[in-house]
PDB file of C-alpha atoms in Angstrom:
ATOM      1  CA  MET M  11      38.553  30.225 -49.495  1.00  0.00           C
ATOM      2  CA  GLU M  12      37.045  31.352 -52.782  1.00  0.00           C
ATOM      3  CA  GLU M  13      34.004  30.292 -54.809  1.00  0.00           C
ATOM      4  CA  THR M  14      32.891  31.558 -58.193  1.00  0.00           C
ATOM      5  CA  VAL M  15      29.150  32.213 -58.145  1.00  0.00           C
ATOM      6  CA  ASN M  16      26.987  34.147 -60.607  1.00  0.00           C
ATOM      7  CA  GLY M  17      30.131  35.070 -62.537  1.00  0.00           C
ATOM      8  CA  ALA M  18      31.800  36.627 -59.488  1.00  0.00           C
ATOM      9  CA  THR M  19      34.607  35.235 -57.356  1.00  0.00           C
ATOM     10  CA  LEU M  20      33.726  35.589 -53.678  1.00  0.00           C
ATOM     11  CA  ARG M  21      36.244  35.224 -50.885  1.00  0.00           C
ATOM     12  CA  HIS M  22      34.709  33.708 -47.775  1.00  0.00           C
ATOM     13  CA  GLU M  23      35.494  32.083 -44.460  1.00  0.00           C
ATOM     14  CA  VAL M  24      33.612  29.373 -42.594  1.00  0.00           C
ATOM     15  CA  PHE M  25      33.986  28.967 -38.829  1.00  0.00           C
ATOM     16  CA  GLY M  26      32.573  26.302 -36.522  1.00  0.00           C
ATOM     17  CA  GLU M  27      29.866  23.713 -36.957  1.00  0.00           C
ATOM     18  CA  GLY M  28      26.193  23.748 -36.147  1.00  0.00           C
ATOM     19  CA  GLU M  29      23.225  25.798 -37.297  1.00  0.00           C
ATOM     20  CA  PRO M  30      24.229  28.143 -40.131  1.00  0.00           C
ATOM     21  CA  VAL M  31      24.668  31.880 -39.659  1.00  0.00           C
ATOM     22  CA  LEU M  32      25.381  33.945 -42.779  1.00  0.00           C
ATOM     23  CA  PHE M  33      26.886  37.413 -42.399  1.00  0.00           C
ATOM     24  CA  ALA M  34      26.617  40.363 -44.829  1.00  0.00           C
ATOM     25  CA  HIS M  35      28.891  43.334 -44.152  1.00  0.00           C
ATOM     26  CA  GLY M  36      28.379  47.008 -44.941  1.00  0.00           C
ATOM     27  CA  PHE M  37      29.992  49.306 -47.488  1.00  0.00           C
ATOM     28  CA  PRO M  38      32.997  49.677 -47.911  1.00  0.00           C
ATOM     29  CA  LEU M  39      33.976  47.002 -45.408  1.00  0.00           C
ATOM     30  CA  SER M  40      34.593  43.249 -45.608  1.00  0.00           C
ATOM     31  CA  GLY M  41      33.577  40.107 -43.791  1.00  0.00           C
ATOM     32  CA  ALA M  42      36.344  40.817 -41.272  1.00  0.00           C
ATOM     33  CA  LEU M  43      33.864  43.208 -39.660  1.00  0.00           C
ATOM     34  CA  TRP M  44      32.094  40.154 -38.243  1.00  0.00           C
ATOM     35  CA  HIS M  45      35.145  38.408 -36.709  1.00  0.00           C
ATOM     36  CA  PRO M  46      34.472  39.679 -33.141  1.00  0.00           C
ATOM     37  CA  VAL M  47      30.867  38.441 -33.390  1.00  0.00           C
ATOM     38  CA  VAL M  48      31.953  35.045 -34.710  1.00  0.00           C
ATOM     39  CA  GLU M  49      34.476  34.728 -31.872  1.00  0.00           C
ATOM     40  CA  ARG M  50      31.771  35.434 -29.283  1.00  0.00           C
ATOM     41  CA  LEU M  51      29.393  32.910 -30.841  1.00  0.00           C
ATOM     42  CA  GLY M  52      31.938  30.156 -30.391  1.00  0.00           C
ATOM     43  CA  GLY M  53      32.044  26.892 -32.297  1.00  0.00           C
ATOM     44  CA  GLY M  54      28.385  25.918 -31.881  1.00  0.00           C
ATOM     45  CA  TRP M  55      27.359  27.680 -35.089  1.00  0.00           C
ATOM     46  CA  ARG M  56      28.474  27.342 -38.696  1.00  0.00           C
ATOM     47  CA  CYS M  57      29.420  30.960 -39.381  1.00  0.00           C
ATOM     48  CA  ILE M  58      29.685  31.787 -43.089  1.00  0.00           C
ATOM     49  CA  VAL M  59      31.461  35.100 -43.603  1.00  0.00           C
ATOM     50  CA  PRO M  60      31.810  36.267 -47.227  1.00  0.00           C
ATOM     51  CA  ASP M  61      33.234  39.418 -48.743  1.00  0.00           C
ATOM     52  CA  LEU M  62      30.572  40.819 -51.084  1.00  0.00           C
ATOM     53  CA  ARG M  63      31.518  41.622 -54.696  1.00  0.00           C
ATOM     54  CA  GLY M  64      34.063  44.396 -54.893  1.00  0.00           C
ATOM     55  CA  HIS M  65      34.820  44.313 -51.165  1.00  0.00           C
ATOM     56  CA  GLY M  66      37.652  42.742 -49.200  1.00  0.00           C
ATOM     57  CA  GLY M  67      39.155  39.859 -51.168  1.00  0.00           C
ATOM     58  CA  SER M  68      36.237  39.450 -53.590  1.00  0.00           C
ATOM     59  CA  ALA M  69      36.544  40.559 -57.190  1.00  0.00           C
ATOM     60  CA  ALA M  70      34.599  43.570 -58.414  1.00  0.00           C
ATOM     61  CA  THR M  71      32.202  43.350 -61.348  1.00  0.00           C
ATOM     62  CA  PRO M  72      30.958  46.233 -63.513  1.00  0.00           C
ATOM     63  CA  ASP M  73      27.528  46.296 -61.866  1.00  0.00           C
ATOM     64  CA  ALA M  74      26.120  44.644 -58.780  1.00  0.00           C
ATOM     65  CA  GLY M  75      22.867  45.581 -57.088  1.00  0.00           C
ATOM     66  CA  MET M  76      21.368  44.265 -53.888  1.00  0.00           C
ATOM     67  CA  ASP M  77      19.545  41.474 -55.754  1.00  0.00           C
ATOM     68  CA  ASP M  78      22.863  40.368 -57.302  1.00  0.00           C
ATOM     69  CA  HIS M  79      24.514  40.274 -53.883  1.00  0.00           C
ATOM     70  CA  ALA M  80      21.544  38.325 -52.472  1.00  0.00           C
ATOM     71  CA  ASP M  81      21.716  35.780 -55.288  1.00  0.00           C
ATOM     72  CA  ASP M  82      25.492  35.526 -54.797  1.00  0.00           C
ATOM     73  CA  LEU M  83      24.901  34.564 -51.167  1.00  0.00           C
ATOM     74  CA  ALA M  84      22.324  31.926 -52.152  1.00  0.00           C
ATOM     75  CA  ARG M  85      24.745  30.442 -54.695  1.00  0.00           C
ATOM     76  CA  LEU M  86      27.543  30.533 -52.116  1.00  0.00           C
ATOM     77  CA  LEU M  87      25.367  28.511 -49.741  1.00  0.00           C
ATOM     78  CA  ASP M  88      24.763  26.041 -52.598  1.00  0.00           C
ATOM     79  CA  ALA M  89      28.507  25.789 -53.296  1.00  0.00           C
ATOM     80  CA  LEU M  90      29.141  25.114 -49.600  1.00  0.00           C
ATOM     81  CA  GLY M  91      26.453  22.423 -49.545  1.00  0.00           C
ATOM     82  CA  GLU M  92      24.388  24.386 -47.008  1.00  0.00           C
ATOM     83  CA  THR M  93      20.739  23.498 -47.499  1.00  0.00           C
ATOM     84  CA  ARG M  94      19.384  24.513 -44.093  1.00  0.00           C
ATOM     85  CA  PRO M  95      17.714  27.900 -43.570  1.00  0.00           C
ATOM     86  CA  VAL M  96      20.202  30.424 -42.207  1.00  0.00           C
ATOM     87  CA  VAL M  97      20.195  33.109 -39.597  1.00  0.00           C
ATOM     88  CA  LEU M  98      21.180  36.061 -41.783  1.00  0.00           C
ATOM     89  CA  ALA M  99      22.910  39.020 -40.148  1.00  0.00           C
ATOM     90  CA  GLY M 100      23.286  42.173 -42.231  1.00  0.00           C
ATOM     91  CA  MET M 101      24.880  45.472 -41.258  1.00  0.00           C
ATOM     92  CA  SER M 102      24.182  48.716 -43.137  1.00  0.00           C
ATOM     93  CA  MET M 103      24.387  47.829 -46.855  1.00  0.00           C
ATOM     94  CA  GLY M 104      24.498  44.193 -45.728  1.00  0.00           C
ATOM     95  CA  GLY M 105      21.031  44.796 -44.293  1.00  0.00           C
ATOM     96  CA  TYR M 106      19.845  45.882 -47.739  1.00  0.00           C
ATOM     97  CA  VAL M 107      21.313  42.627 -49.061  1.00  0.00           C
ATOM     98  CA  ALA M 108      19.591  40.693 -46.262  1.00  0.00           C
ATOM     99  CA  PHE M 109      16.211  42.212 -47.180  1.00  0.00           C
ATOM    100  CA  ALA M 110      16.778  41.276 -50.837  1.00  0.00           C
ATOM    101  CA  PHE M 111      17.839  37.750 -49.825  1.00  0.00           C
ATOM    102  CA  ALA M 112      14.726  37.307 -47.674  1.00  0.00           C
ATOM    103  CA  ARG M 113      12.524  38.563 -50.515  1.00  0.00           C
ATOM    104  CA  ARG M 114      14.192  36.435 -53.226  1.00  0.00           C
ATOM    105  CA  HIS M 115      14.984  33.295 -51.175  1.00  0.00           C
ATOM    106  CA  PRO M 116      12.477  33.236 -48.274  1.00  0.00           C
ATOM    107  CA  GLU M 117      12.742  29.475 -47.823  1.00  0.00           C
ATOM    108  CA  ARG M 118      16.433  29.883 -47.002  1.00  0.00           C
ATOM    109  CA  VAL M 119      15.902  32.303 -44.091  1.00  0.00           C
ATOM    110  CA  ARG M 120      15.392  31.106 -40.543  1.00  0.00           C
ATOM    111  CA  ALA M 121      15.821  34.555 -38.971  1.00  0.00           C
ATOM    112  CA  LEU M 122      17.129  38.028 -39.768  1.00  0.00           C
ATOM    113  CA  ALA M 123      19.441  40.138 -37.612  1.00  0.00           C
ATOM    114  CA  LEU M 124      19.488  43.674 -39.005  1.00  0.00           C
ATOM    115  CA  VAL M 125      22.120  46.065 -37.681  1.00  0.00           C
ATOM    116  CA  ASN M 126      22.319  49.790 -38.451  1.00  0.00           C
ATOM    117  CA  THR M 127      20.231  49.455 -41.627  1.00  0.00           C
ATOM    118  CA  ARG M 128      16.795  50.310 -42.934  1.00  0.00           C
ATOM    119  CA  ALA M 129      14.164  48.916 -45.277  1.00  0.00           C
ATOM    120  CA  GLN M 130      13.725  51.837 -47.661  1.00  0.00           C
ATOM    121  CA  ALA M 131      16.070  52.699 -50.545  1.00  0.00           C
ATOM    122  CA  ASP M 132      18.561  55.541 -50.366  1.00  0.00           C
ATOM    123  CA  THR M 133      17.339  59.020 -51.172  1.00  0.00           C
ATOM    124  CA  PRO M 134      19.076  60.748 -54.110  1.00  0.00           C
ATOM    125  CA  GLU M 135      21.231  62.661 -51.617  1.00  0.00           C
ATOM    126  CA  GLN M 136      22.240  59.467 -49.824  1.00  0.00           C
ATOM    127  CA  ALA M 137      23.028  57.788 -53.159  1.00  0.00           C
ATOM    128  CA  ARG M 138      25.278  60.749 -54.050  1.00  0.00           C
ATOM    129  CA  GLY M 139      26.958  60.398 -50.659  1.00  0.00           C
ATOM    130  CA  ARG M 140      27.648  56.715 -51.327  1.00  0.00           C
ATOM    131  CA  LEU M 141      29.177  57.590 -54.709  1.00  0.00           C
ATOM    132  CA  GLU M 142      31.386  60.208 -53.048  1.00  0.00           C
ATOM    133  CA  THR M 143      32.429  57.626 -50.466  1.00  0.00           C
ATOM    134  CA  ALA M 144      33.215  55.119 -53.234  1.00  0.00           C
ATOM    135  CA  GLU M 145      35.372  57.706 -54.989  1.00  0.00           C
ATOM    136  CA  ARG M 146      37.168  58.433 -51.714  1.00  0.00           C
ATOM    137  CA  VAL M 147      37.810  54.709 -51.212  1.00  0.00           C
ATOM    138  CA  LEU M 148      39.268  54.482 -54.721  1.00  0.00           C
ATOM    139  CA  ARG M 149      41.575  57.438 -53.979  1.00  0.00           C
ATOM    140  CA  GLU M 150      42.545  56.720 -50.371  1.00  0.00           C
ATOM    141  CA  GLY M 151      41.669  53.080 -49.706  1.00  0.00           C
ATOM    142  CA  SER M 152      38.873  51.630 -47.618  1.00  0.00           C
ATOM    143  CA  ALA M 153      40.731  51.909 -44.316  1.00  0.00           C
ATOM    144  CA  THR M 154      40.113  55.652 -44.051  1.00  0.00           C
ATOM    145  CA  VAL M 155      36.343  55.219 -44.428  1.00  0.00           C
ATOM    146  CA  ALA M 156      36.241  52.070 -42.300  1.00  0.00           C
ATOM    147  CA  ASP M 157      38.123  53.820 -39.482  1.00  0.00           C
ATOM    148  CA  ALA M 158      35.661  56.719 -39.563  1.00  0.00           C
ATOM    149  CA  MET M 159      32.693  54.320 -39.513  1.00  0.00           C
ATOM    150  CA  ALA M 160      34.181  52.274 -36.676  1.00  0.00           C
ATOM    151  CA  GLY M 161      34.647  55.455 -34.672  1.00  0.00           C
ATOM    152  CA  LYS M 162      30.950  56.222 -35.040  1.00  0.00           C
ATOM    153  CA  LEU M 163      29.762  52.664 -34.371  1.00  0.00           C
ATOM    154  CA  PHE M 164      32.006  51.943 -31.397  1.00  0.00           C
ATOM    155  CA  ALA M 165      32.243  55.378 -29.772  1.00  0.00           C
ATOM    156  CA  PRO M 166      31.629  55.306 -26.028  1.00  0.00           C
ATOM    157  CA  ALA M 167      28.103  56.202 -25.054  1.00  0.00           C
ATOM    158  CA  ALA M 168      27.570  59.687 -23.703  1.00  0.00           C
ATOM    159  CA  PRO M 169      26.988  59.774 -19.962  1.00  0.00           C
ATOM    160  CA  GLN M 170      23.333  59.903 -19.045  1.00  0.00           C
ATOM    161  CA  ALA M 171      22.117  62.550 -16.622  1.00  0.00           C
TER     162      ALA M 171
END
């Protein structure tokens, strides 16, 4: 499905019924990252899984900061008729978006689940690294970066002595 919010067209999926859970993926991924989690939750939750601006099936805009993404998610909830506070799960950049959402729309947050993220902004070096990654995605596609990230996130744990 698609909704136009804040001047951006967001692709999203909604699974199940029940208390709402809103998912925010990391860079340069898409909402598909959350499919295994949604499957494990089962149908007892209303899982709202968007692609953030410029990711997955959502259109890119010239500029979009974390506050823009957070406001997009609030407007998406409005468009879906979801008025209840959500459990908001954010991974990596999605965690940055989750922090911005909680700051800008605190009444809409029931709980936060923060995965592989942090509260402070990127250092200049990290920001440069993100720009280099974005350029690589433009050249080679997001799959190459996503595969590398998945390898790091889902690598088997080292044996403990």
